[in-house]
Amino acid sequence: MKRIVLFMVMVSMVCIASYYFSATGNTEKAAQQVASIVSGDLHKIQPEKSYTSADLNWRDKSSRSSVEMDDPTSRPAIIDDLKNLAEYDTVYLGFPIWWNQAPRLINTFLEKYDLSGKTVIPFATSGSSSISNAESELRKAYPDVNWQKGKLMNGATEEDIKNWTKK
């Protein structure tokens, strides 16, 4: 009887993960905080080709990130090592804000892995933009995902994150 009860408890547990892309380390720090606070697993979304500082120069219209963000169909390749995504019910999805949007690499991730029906909670870091446009664009592009209200993590304290993740 004890085994059956334990099995039922294990089945009813919600599995949580934090998947993130970070080009400079800011989003990675936020993802580590989120994963720690929600007791979730942490997974890095990695581009096949890492971004250099020249690639990230938003003032250069020919930089890699500028070219990708200028093309809505751009889907930069990612390293395919996120096979256990299916076991999670709730996914915190972190990324930097680029040109007031999620980087195209996030679109690659969302199209490569089926998150339909999963609860996905975005969070982001940014030098000057809010998360609201990125959230809106992601909701429109991926309507089968159960999107929840996201959070811009700039300056977020542990207490801020705890309050946000309780909702």
XYZ file of C-alpha atoms in Angstrom, residues 14-165:
152
model
C 4.580 19.221 -10.993
C 7.932 19.171 -12.737
C 9.490 22.584 -13.237
C 12.446 23.691 -15.303
C 14.149 26.897 -16.249
C 15.353 26.991 -19.853
C 17.336 30.023 -20.861
C 19.523 31.642 -23.485
C 22.145 34.091 -22.294
C 24.611 35.864 -24.569
C 26.521 37.860 -21.944
C 25.710 36.147 -18.629
C 22.963 38.461 -17.329
C 20.091 36.139 -18.207
C 22.059 33.157 -16.944
C 22.300 34.735 -13.473
C 18.543 35.390 -13.494
C 17.846 31.813 -14.642
C 19.966 30.425 -11.821
C 17.976 32.497 -9.312
C 14.635 31.387 -10.762
C 15.624 27.695 -10.839
C 16.853 27.888 -7.260
C 13.710 29.597 -5.962
C 11.241 27.284 -7.745
C 13.378 24.186 -7.086
C 13.461 23.527 -10.807
C 16.024 22.043 -13.117
C 18.223 24.442 -15.079
C 18.923 24.031 -18.804
C 20.875 26.302 -21.131
C 19.673 26.865 -24.690
C 22.922 27.033 -26.627
C 23.453 28.339 -30.134
C 25.495 26.068 -32.394
C 27.749 29.056 -32.971
C 28.376 31.214 -29.893
C 27.795 34.951 -30.140
C 30.884 37.158 -30.024
C 30.863 40.757 -28.829
C 31.017 41.815 -32.502
C 27.955 39.631 -33.207
C 26.084 41.456 -30.434
C 26.944 44.995 -31.594
C 23.444 46.395 -32.050
C 24.869 49.619 -33.521
C 26.289 47.657 -36.476
C 23.465 46.827 -38.899
C 25.585 44.031 -40.385
C 26.308 42.321 -37.034
C 24.958 38.811 -36.649
C 22.318 39.758 -34.077
C 21.164 42.756 -36.145
C 20.815 40.625 -39.270
C 18.921 37.895 -37.380
C 16.549 40.338 -35.722
C 15.904 42.150 -38.999
C 14.649 38.878 -40.523
C 11.508 37.502 -38.813
C 12.116 34.115 -40.455
C 15.665 33.757 -39.097
C 16.092 30.652 -36.951
C 19.664 30.345 -35.643
C 20.662 26.741 -35.032
C 20.791 25.456 -31.460
C 22.606 22.515 -29.917
C 20.090 19.696 -29.539
C 20.680 18.470 -25.998
C 17.348 19.346 -24.388
C 15.698 15.970 -24.853
C 14.056 15.754 -21.405
C 11.805 18.773 -21.985
C 8.764 16.486 -22.270
C 8.931 15.617 -18.564
C 8.247 19.208 -17.451
C 4.798 20.677 -16.843
C 6.006 24.222 -16.205
C 8.853 25.917 -18.022
C 10.369 29.257 -17.079
C 11.845 30.593 -20.318
C 14.611 33.191 -20.026
C 16.217 35.378 -22.658
C 17.703 38.824 -23.221
C 15.535 41.387 -24.977
C 16.912 42.200 -28.434
C 15.245 44.917 -30.481
C 12.274 44.853 -28.097
C 11.736 41.129 -28.759
C 12.978 37.690 -27.799
C 16.054 36.708 -29.838
C 15.275 34.585 -32.909
C 17.091 31.747 -31.165
C 14.086 31.504 -28.822
C 11.858 30.957 -31.862
C 14.198 28.126 -32.893
C 13.768 26.573 -29.441
C 9.973 26.964 -29.423
C 9.656 25.449 -32.889
C 12.075 22.591 -32.262
C 10.459 21.450 -29.015
C 6.726 20.998 -28.562
C 5.591 23.140 -25.647
C 1.909 23.094 -26.592
C -0.217 22.674 -23.500
C 2.713 23.357 -21.168
C 2.728 26.324 -18.842
C 5.493 28.650 -20.025
C 6.515 31.685 -17.997
C 8.923 34.060 -19.740
C 11.525 36.173 -18.003
C 14.069 38.488 -19.527
C 16.923 40.885 -19.014
C 17.321 44.101 -20.967
C 19.384 47.225 -21.206
C 16.378 49.419 -21.917
C 13.270 47.529 -23.058
C 10.411 46.005 -21.110
C 9.293 42.396 -21.581
C 5.763 43.312 -22.710
C 6.366 43.371 -26.483
C 8.374 40.153 -26.387
C 5.556 38.483 -24.416
C 2.944 39.724 -26.868
C 4.902 38.528 -29.905
C 5.519 35.095 -28.392
C 1.826 34.686 -27.490
C 0.820 35.523 -31.076
C 3.428 33.262 -32.667
C 2.829 30.259 -30.383
C -0.852 30.259 -29.359
C -0.862 26.579 -28.286
C 1.442 27.357 -25.375
C -0.150 28.198 -22.037
C 1.687 31.509 -21.559
C 1.741 33.111 -18.124
C 2.736 36.641 -17.159
C 6.463 37.179 -17.484
C 8.919 39.346 -15.625
C 11.782 41.630 -16.520
C 14.541 40.555 -14.152
C 16.709 43.692 -14.169
C 17.496 44.414 -10.555
C 15.072 41.751 -9.298
C 15.792 40.671 -5.754
C 15.278 37.190 -4.387
C 12.122 38.477 -2.688
C 10.818 39.923 -6.002
C 11.330 36.567 -7.695
C 9.685 34.663 -4.840
C 6.628 36.927 -5.032
C 6.456 36.616 -8.831
C 6.763 32.814 -8.866
